[in-house]
CSV table of C-alpha atoms and ligand atoms in Angstrom, one decimal:
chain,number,residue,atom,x,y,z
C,188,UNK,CA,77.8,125.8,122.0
C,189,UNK,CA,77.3,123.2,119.4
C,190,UNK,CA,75.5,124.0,116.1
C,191,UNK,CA,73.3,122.6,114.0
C,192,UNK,CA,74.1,122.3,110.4
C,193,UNK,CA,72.3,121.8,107.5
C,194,UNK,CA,74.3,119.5,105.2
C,195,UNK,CA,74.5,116.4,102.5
C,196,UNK,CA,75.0,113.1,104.6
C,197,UNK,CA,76.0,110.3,102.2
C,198,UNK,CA,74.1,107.3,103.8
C,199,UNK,CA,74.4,103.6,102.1
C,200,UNK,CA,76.1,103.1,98.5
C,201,UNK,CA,75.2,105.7,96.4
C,202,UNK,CA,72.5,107.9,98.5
C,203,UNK,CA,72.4,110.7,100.1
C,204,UNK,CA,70.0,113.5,102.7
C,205,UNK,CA,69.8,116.7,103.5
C,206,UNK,CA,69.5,116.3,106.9
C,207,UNK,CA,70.9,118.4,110.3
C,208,UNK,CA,74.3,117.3,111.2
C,209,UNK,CA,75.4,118.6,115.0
C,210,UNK,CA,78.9,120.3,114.9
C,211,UNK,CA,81.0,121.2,118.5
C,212,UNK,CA,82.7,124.5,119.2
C,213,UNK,CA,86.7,124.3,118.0
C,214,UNK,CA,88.8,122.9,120.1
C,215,UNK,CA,93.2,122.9,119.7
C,216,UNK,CA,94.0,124.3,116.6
C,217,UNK,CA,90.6,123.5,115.1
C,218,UNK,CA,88.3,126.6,113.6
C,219,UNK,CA,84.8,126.7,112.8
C,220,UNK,CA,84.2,128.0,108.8
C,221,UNK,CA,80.3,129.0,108.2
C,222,UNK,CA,80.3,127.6,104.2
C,223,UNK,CA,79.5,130.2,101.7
C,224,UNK,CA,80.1,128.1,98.6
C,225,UNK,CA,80.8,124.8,97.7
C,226,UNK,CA,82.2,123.1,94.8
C,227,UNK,CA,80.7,119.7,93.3
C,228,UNK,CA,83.2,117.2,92.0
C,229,UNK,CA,83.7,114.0,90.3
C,230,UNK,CA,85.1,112.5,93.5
C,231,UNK,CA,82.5,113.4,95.6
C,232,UNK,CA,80.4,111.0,93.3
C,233,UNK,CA,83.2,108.1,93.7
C,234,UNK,CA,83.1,108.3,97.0
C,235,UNK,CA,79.5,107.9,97.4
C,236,UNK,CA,79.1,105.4,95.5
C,237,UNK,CA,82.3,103.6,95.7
C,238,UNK,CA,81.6,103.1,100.2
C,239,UNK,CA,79.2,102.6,102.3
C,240,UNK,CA,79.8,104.5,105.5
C,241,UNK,CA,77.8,107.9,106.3
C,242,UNK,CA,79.6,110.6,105.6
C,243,UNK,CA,79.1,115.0,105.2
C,244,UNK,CA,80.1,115.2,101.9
C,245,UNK,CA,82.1,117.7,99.9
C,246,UNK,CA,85.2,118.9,99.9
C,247,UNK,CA,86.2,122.0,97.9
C,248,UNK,CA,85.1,125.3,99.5
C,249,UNK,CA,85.0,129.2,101.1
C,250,UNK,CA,83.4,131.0,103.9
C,251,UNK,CA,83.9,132.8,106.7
C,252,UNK,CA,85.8,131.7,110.3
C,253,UNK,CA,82.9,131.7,112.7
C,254,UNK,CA,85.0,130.3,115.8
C,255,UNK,CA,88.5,129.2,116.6
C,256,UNK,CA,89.9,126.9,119.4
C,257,UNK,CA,92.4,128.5,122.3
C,258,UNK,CA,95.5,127.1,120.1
C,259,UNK,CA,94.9,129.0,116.1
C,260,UNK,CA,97.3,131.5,116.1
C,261,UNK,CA,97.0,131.9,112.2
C,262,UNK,CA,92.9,133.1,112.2
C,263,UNK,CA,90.4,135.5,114.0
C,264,UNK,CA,86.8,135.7,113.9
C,265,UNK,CA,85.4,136.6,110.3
C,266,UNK,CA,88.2,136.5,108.2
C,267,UNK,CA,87.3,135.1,104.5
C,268,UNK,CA,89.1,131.2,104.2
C,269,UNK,CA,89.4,129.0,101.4
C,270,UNK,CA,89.4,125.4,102.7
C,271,UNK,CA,92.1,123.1,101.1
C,272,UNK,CA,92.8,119.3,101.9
C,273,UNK,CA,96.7,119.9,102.4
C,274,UNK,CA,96.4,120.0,106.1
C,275,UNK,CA,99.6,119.2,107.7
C,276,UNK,CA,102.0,118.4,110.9
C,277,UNK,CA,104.6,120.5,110.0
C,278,UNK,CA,106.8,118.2,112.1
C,279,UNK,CA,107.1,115.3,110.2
C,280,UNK,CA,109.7,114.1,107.4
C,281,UNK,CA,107.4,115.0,104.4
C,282,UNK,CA,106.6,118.2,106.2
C,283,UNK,CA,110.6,119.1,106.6
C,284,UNK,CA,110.9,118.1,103.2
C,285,UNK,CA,108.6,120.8,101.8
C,286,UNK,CA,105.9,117.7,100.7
C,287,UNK,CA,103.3,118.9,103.0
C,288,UNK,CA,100.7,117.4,100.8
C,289,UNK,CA,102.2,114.0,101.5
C,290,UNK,CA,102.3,114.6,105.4
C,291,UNK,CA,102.6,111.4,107.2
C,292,UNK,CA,100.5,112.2,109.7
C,293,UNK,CA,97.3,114.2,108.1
C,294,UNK,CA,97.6,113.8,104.2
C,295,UNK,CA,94.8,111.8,102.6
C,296,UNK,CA,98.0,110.1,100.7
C,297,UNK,CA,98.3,107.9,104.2
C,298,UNK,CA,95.5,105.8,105.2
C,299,UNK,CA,91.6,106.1,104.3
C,300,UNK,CA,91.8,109.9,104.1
C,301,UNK,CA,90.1,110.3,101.0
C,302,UNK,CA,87.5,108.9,102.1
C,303,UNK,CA,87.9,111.2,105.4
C,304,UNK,CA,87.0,110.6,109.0
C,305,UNK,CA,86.9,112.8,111.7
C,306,UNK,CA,90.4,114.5,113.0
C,307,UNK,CA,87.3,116.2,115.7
C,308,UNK,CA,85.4,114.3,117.6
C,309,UNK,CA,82.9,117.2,116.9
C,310,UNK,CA,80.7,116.6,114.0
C,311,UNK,CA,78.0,113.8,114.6
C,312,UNK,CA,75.1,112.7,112.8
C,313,UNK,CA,71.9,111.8,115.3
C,314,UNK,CA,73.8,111.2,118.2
C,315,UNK,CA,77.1,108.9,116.5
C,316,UNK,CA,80.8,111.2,115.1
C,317,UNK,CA,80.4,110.9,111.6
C,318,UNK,CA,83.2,111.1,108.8
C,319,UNK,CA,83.8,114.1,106.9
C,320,UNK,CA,84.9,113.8,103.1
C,321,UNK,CA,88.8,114.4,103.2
C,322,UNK,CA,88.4,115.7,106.7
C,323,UNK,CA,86.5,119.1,105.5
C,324,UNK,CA,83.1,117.9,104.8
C,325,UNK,CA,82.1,121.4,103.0
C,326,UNK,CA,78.6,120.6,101.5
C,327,UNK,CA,77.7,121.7,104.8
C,328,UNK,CA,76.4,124.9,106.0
C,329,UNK,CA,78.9,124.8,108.9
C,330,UNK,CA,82.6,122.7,109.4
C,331,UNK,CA,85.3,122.5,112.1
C,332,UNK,CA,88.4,122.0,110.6
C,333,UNK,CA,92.3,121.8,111.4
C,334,UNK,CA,94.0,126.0,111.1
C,335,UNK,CA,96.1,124.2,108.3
C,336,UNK,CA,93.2,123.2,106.1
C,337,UNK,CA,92.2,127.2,105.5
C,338,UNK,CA,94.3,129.8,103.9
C,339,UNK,CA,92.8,133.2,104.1
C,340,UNK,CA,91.4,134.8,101.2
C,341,UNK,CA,92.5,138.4,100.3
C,342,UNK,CA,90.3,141.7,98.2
C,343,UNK,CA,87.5,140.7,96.6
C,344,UNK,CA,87.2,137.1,95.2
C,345,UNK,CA,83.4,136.1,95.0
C,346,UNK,CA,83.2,132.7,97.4
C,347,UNK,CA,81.9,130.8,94.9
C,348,UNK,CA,85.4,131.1,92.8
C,349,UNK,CA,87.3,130.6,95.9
C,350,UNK,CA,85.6,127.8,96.3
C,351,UNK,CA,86.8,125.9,92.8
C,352,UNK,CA,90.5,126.8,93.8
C,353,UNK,CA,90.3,123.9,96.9
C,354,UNK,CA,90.2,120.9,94.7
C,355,UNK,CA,90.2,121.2,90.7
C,356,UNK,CA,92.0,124.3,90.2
C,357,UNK,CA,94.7,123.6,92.5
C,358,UNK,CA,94.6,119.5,91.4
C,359,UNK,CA,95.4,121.4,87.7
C,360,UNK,CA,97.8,124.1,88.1
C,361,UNK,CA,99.8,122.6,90.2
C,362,UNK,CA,100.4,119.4,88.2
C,363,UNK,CA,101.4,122.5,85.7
C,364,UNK,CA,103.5,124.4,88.0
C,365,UNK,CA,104.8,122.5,91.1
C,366,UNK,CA,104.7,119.2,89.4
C,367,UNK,CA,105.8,119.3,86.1
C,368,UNK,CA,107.3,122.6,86.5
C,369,UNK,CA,106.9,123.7,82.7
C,370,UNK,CA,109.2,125.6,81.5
C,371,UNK,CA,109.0,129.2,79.7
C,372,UNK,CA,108.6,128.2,75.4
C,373,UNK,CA,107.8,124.5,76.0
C,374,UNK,CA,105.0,122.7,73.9
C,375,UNK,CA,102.9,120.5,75.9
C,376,UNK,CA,99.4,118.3,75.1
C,377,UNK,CA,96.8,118.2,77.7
C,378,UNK,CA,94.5,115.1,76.8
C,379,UNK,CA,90.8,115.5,78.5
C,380,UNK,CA,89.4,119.1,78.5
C,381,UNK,CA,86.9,119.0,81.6
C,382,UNK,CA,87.1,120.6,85.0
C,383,UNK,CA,90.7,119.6,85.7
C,384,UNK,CA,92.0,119.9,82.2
C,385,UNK,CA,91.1,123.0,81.8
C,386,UNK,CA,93.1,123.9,84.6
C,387,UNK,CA,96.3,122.4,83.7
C,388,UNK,CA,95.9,124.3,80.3
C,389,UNK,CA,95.7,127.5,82.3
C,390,UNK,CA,98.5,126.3,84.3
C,391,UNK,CA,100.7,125.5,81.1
C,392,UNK,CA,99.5,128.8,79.3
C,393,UNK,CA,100.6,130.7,83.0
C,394,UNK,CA,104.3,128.6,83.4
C,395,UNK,CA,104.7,130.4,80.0
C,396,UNK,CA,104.4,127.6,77.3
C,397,UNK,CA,103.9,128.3,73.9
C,398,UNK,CA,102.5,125.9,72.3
C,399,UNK,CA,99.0,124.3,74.2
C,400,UNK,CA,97.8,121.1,72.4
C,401,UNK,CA,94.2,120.0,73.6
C,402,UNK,CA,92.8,117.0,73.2
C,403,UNK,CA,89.3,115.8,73.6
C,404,UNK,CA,86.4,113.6,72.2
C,405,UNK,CA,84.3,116.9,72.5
C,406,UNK,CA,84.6,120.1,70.1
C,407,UNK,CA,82.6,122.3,73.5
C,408,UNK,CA,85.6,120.7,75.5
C,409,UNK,CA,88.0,122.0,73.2
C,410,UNK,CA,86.8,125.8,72.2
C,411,UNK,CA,86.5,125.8,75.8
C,412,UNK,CA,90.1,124.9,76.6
C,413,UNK,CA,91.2,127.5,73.9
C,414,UNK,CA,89.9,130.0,76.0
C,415,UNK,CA,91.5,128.8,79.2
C,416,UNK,CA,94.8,129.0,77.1
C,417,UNK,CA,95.0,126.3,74.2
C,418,UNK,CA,97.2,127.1,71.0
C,419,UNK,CA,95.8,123.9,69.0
C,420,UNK,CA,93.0,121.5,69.8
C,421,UNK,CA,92.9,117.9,68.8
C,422,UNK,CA,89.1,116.4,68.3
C,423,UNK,CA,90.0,112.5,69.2
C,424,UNK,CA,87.8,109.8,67.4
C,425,UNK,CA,86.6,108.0,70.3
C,426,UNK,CA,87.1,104.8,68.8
C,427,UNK,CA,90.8,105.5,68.1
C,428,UNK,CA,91.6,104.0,71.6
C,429,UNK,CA,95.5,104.4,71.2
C,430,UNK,CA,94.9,107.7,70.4
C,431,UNK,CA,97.2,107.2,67.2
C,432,UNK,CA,95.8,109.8,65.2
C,433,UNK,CA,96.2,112.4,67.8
C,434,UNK,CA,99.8,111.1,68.3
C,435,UNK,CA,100.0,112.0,64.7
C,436,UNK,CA,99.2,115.6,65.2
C,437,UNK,CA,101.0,116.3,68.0
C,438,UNK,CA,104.5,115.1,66.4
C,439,UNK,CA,103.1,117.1,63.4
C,440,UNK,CA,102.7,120.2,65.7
C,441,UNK,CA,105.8,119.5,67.5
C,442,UNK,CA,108.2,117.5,65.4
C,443,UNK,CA,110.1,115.8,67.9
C,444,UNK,CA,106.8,115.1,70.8
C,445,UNK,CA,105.8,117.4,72.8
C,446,UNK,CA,107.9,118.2,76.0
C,447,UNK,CA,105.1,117.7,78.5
C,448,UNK,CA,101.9,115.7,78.3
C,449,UNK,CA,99.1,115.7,80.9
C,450,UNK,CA,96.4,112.8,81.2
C,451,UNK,CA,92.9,114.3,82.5
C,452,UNK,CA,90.6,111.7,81.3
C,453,UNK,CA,90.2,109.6,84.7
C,454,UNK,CA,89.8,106.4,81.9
C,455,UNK,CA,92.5,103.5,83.2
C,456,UNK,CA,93.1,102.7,79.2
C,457,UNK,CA,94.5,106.3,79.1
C,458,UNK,CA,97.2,105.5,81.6
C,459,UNK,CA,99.9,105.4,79.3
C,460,UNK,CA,98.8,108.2,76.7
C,461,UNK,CA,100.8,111.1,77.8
C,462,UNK,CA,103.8,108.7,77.3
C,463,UNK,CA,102.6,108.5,73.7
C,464,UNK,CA,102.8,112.1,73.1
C,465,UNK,CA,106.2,113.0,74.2
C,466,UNK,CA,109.9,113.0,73.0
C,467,UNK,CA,112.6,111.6,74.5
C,468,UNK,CA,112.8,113.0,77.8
C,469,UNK,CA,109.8,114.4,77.8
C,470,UNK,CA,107.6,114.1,80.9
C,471,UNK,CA,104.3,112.2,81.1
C,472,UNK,CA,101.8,113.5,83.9
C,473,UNK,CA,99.0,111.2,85.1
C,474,UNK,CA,96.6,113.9,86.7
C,475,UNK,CA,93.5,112.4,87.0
C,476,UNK,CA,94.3,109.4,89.9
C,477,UNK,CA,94.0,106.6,87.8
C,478,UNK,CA,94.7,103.7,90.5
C,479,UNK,CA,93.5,100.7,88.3
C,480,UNK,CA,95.9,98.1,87.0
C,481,UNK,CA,97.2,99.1,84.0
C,482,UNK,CA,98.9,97.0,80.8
C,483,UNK,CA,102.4,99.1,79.9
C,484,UNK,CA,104.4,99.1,77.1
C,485,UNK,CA,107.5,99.5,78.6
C,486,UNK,CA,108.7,100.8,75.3
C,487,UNK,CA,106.8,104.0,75.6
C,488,UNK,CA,109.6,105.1,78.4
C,489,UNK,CA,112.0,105.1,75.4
C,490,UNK,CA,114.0,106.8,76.0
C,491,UNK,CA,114.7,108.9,79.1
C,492,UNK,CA,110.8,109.1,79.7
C,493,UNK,CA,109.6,110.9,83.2
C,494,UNK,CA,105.9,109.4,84.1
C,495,UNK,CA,104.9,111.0,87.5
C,496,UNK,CA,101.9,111.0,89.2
C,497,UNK,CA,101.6,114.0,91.5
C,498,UNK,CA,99.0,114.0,94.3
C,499,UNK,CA,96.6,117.4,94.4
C,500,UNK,CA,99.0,119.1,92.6
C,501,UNK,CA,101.8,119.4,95.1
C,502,UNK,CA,99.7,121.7,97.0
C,503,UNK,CA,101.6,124.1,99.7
C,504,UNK,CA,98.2,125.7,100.7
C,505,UNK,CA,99.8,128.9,102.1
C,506,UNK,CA,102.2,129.7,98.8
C,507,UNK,CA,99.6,128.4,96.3
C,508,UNK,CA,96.6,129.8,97.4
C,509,UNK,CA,98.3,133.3,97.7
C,510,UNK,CA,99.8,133.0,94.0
C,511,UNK,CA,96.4,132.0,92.7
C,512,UNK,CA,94.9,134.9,94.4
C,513,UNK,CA,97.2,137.0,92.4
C,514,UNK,CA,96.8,135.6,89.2
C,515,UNK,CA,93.0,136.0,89.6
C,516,UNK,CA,93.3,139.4,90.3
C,517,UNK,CA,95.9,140.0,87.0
C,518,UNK,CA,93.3,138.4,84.9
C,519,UNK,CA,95.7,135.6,84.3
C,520,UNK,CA,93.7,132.9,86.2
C,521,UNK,CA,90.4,133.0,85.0
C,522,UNK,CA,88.2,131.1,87.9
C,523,UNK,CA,85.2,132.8,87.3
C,524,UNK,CA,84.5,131.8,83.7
C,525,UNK,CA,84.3,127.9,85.1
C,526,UNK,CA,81.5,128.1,87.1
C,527,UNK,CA,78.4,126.8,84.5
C,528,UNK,CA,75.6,127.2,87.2
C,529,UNK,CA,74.6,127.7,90.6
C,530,UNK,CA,72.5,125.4,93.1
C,531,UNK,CA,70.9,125.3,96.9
C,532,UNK,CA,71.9,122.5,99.1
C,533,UNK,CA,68.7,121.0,98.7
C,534,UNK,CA,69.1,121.1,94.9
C,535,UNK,CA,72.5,118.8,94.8
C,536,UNK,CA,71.1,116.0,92.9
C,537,UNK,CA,70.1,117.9,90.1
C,538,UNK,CA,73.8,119.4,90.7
C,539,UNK,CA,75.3,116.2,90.2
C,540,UNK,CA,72.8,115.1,87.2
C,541,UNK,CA,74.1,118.4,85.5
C,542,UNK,CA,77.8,117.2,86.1
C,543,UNK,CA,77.4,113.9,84.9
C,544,UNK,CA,75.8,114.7,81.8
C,545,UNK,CA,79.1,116.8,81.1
C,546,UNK,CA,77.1,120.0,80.7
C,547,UNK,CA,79.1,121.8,83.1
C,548,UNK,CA,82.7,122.6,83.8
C,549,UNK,CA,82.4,123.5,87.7
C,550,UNK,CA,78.6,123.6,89.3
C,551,UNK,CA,78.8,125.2,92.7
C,552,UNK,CA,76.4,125.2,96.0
C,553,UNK,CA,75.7,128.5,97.6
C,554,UNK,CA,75.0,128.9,101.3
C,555,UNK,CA,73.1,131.8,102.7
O,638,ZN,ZN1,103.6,116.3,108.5
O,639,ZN,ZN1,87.6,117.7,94.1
């Protein structure tokens, strides 16, 4: 029986409803998830504004499997899912080489996925399919989604911090862990202290490195990051656009540059920072998907310089979401301290009015 669903449709550039959106039973491998929380995020803000196609918006969250097609094999009625945009073939060459998250046939690295379309023909949007944001659409009370894009969620972690590991937890502890693969007594500088950044810092402090250099334009930003995990925080003079003074103090700190740096800023002039702060063969991280052109100074490689430039944090849903489970439930990943407020669905703008005036780290929508 198809359901109706309350949920935010992005319409032209920039605006959005709450309107009812009609979604199909599963079909294939497909499973329905009733939403019990969703997470807001920069991205869902650059998508609306950045095309003009309607959309259901959203895609970080956790509810419950309400329905699954004749194929899932993985999920029954009722179990507790965290959705994650990793969905995958399994069969092609990214998935036999263990890059699931850069699946040729499903990952939102291929084609228009980020801004998501339909892999069902079974949400539409008075009477036409519409698109889903990365194929999950999860500011919606109800969504029908591929078996890969859930992984079940285990004891008793409150939906609403499930829902902040799809996206900005994973996007940060995996550049950490998977990406970078920090190593155990390593010193690392994570520039840009928000949502993400906080994340990595968590992820760094986790992989075991000892000395956590924050940097930020924002003192908040940085006490905050120092109880995510941060050894040292650096409070950046906006103005100093080649961040030389922070340079300073991470050498200072470090003597030789630190051995990782992380860039969470999302600002194309801070491309080439976390080159900046590093030795020689240190490794630079661009986390935040800058996809600008960019002016290099090829010098900053020197020498022996790794700049990568991983996508969602390498994410292997099923391994990932089961060790993050676990380090919420040691106390080691702290998700529950990031979420700043709570909102209905039909309070999102003044969700997203909260996020852009950088007063919260993680604002979440709560279904009934
Ligand atoms: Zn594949
Ligand atoms: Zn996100």
């Amino acid at each position: 029986m198809t359901i109706r669903s309350r949920a935010a449709v992005a319409g032209s550039k920039g605006s959005f409803t709450i309107d009812n959106i009609q979604v199909s039973p599963p079909k294939g491998d497909e499973v329905l998830v009733k939403i019990k929380a969703a997470a807001l995020c920069h991205t869902d803000l650059d998508i609306l504004n950045g095309n003009d196609f309607p959309h259901v918006m959203g895609h970080e969250g956790a509810g419950i499997i309400a329905d699954i097609g004749p194929n899932v094999t993985d999920f029954k009625t009722g179990d507790p899912v965290v959705l994650n945009w990793a969905m995958h073939c399994g069969a092609c060459l990214a998935c036999a080489d263990k890059r699931i998250h850069l699946c040729e046939n499903y990952s939102v690295a291929n084609g228009d996925g980020v801004s998501g379309h339909a892999h069902s023909e079974g949400t539409t949007y008075k009477g036409k399919p519409i698109r889903r944001s990365f194929y999950l659409g999860a500011l919606s009370e109800y969504t029908i989604v591929r078996q890969s894009a859930v992984c079940k969620l285990h004891d008793k972690i409150p939906y609403s911090s499930a829902s902040i590991l799809s996206c900005g937890v994973m996007t940060g502890f995996g550049s950490a862990v998977n990406a970078a693969k920090v190593k155990p007594g390593s010193s690392v500088a994570v520039l840009g202290c928000g949502g993400v950044g906080i994340n990595v810092v968590q992820g760094c402090r986790i992989a075991g490195a000892t000395r956590i250099i924050a940097i930020d334009i924002t003192q908040k930003r940085l006490d905050q990051a120092k109880e995510f995990g941060a050894t040292h925080g650096i409070l950046s003079d906006p103005k100093d656009t080649t961040l030389a003074s922070a340079r300073d103090s991470i050498f200072a700190l470090t003597h030789r540059g630190a051995d990782y740096a992380f860039e969470c800023t999302s600002i194309p002039t801070m491309a080439d920072a976390p080159l900046r702060f590093i030795r020689h063969g240190g490794m630079a991280v661009q986390v935040s998907g800058i996809e600008q052109p960019v002016n290099f100074d090829c010098s900053l490689f020197e020498w022996d310089k790794i700049y990568i430039n991983p996508l969602y944090g390498q994410c292997n849903p099923k391994r990932d979401f089961a060790i993050m489970q676990d380090l919420y439930h040691t106390g080691e990943l702290k998700l529950d301290e990031q979420i700043t407020k709570t909102y209905r669905l039909d309070e999102l703008q003044h969700g997203f009015a909260d996020m852009l005036s950088g007063k919260l780290a993680k604002g979440v929508v709560l279904f009934d």
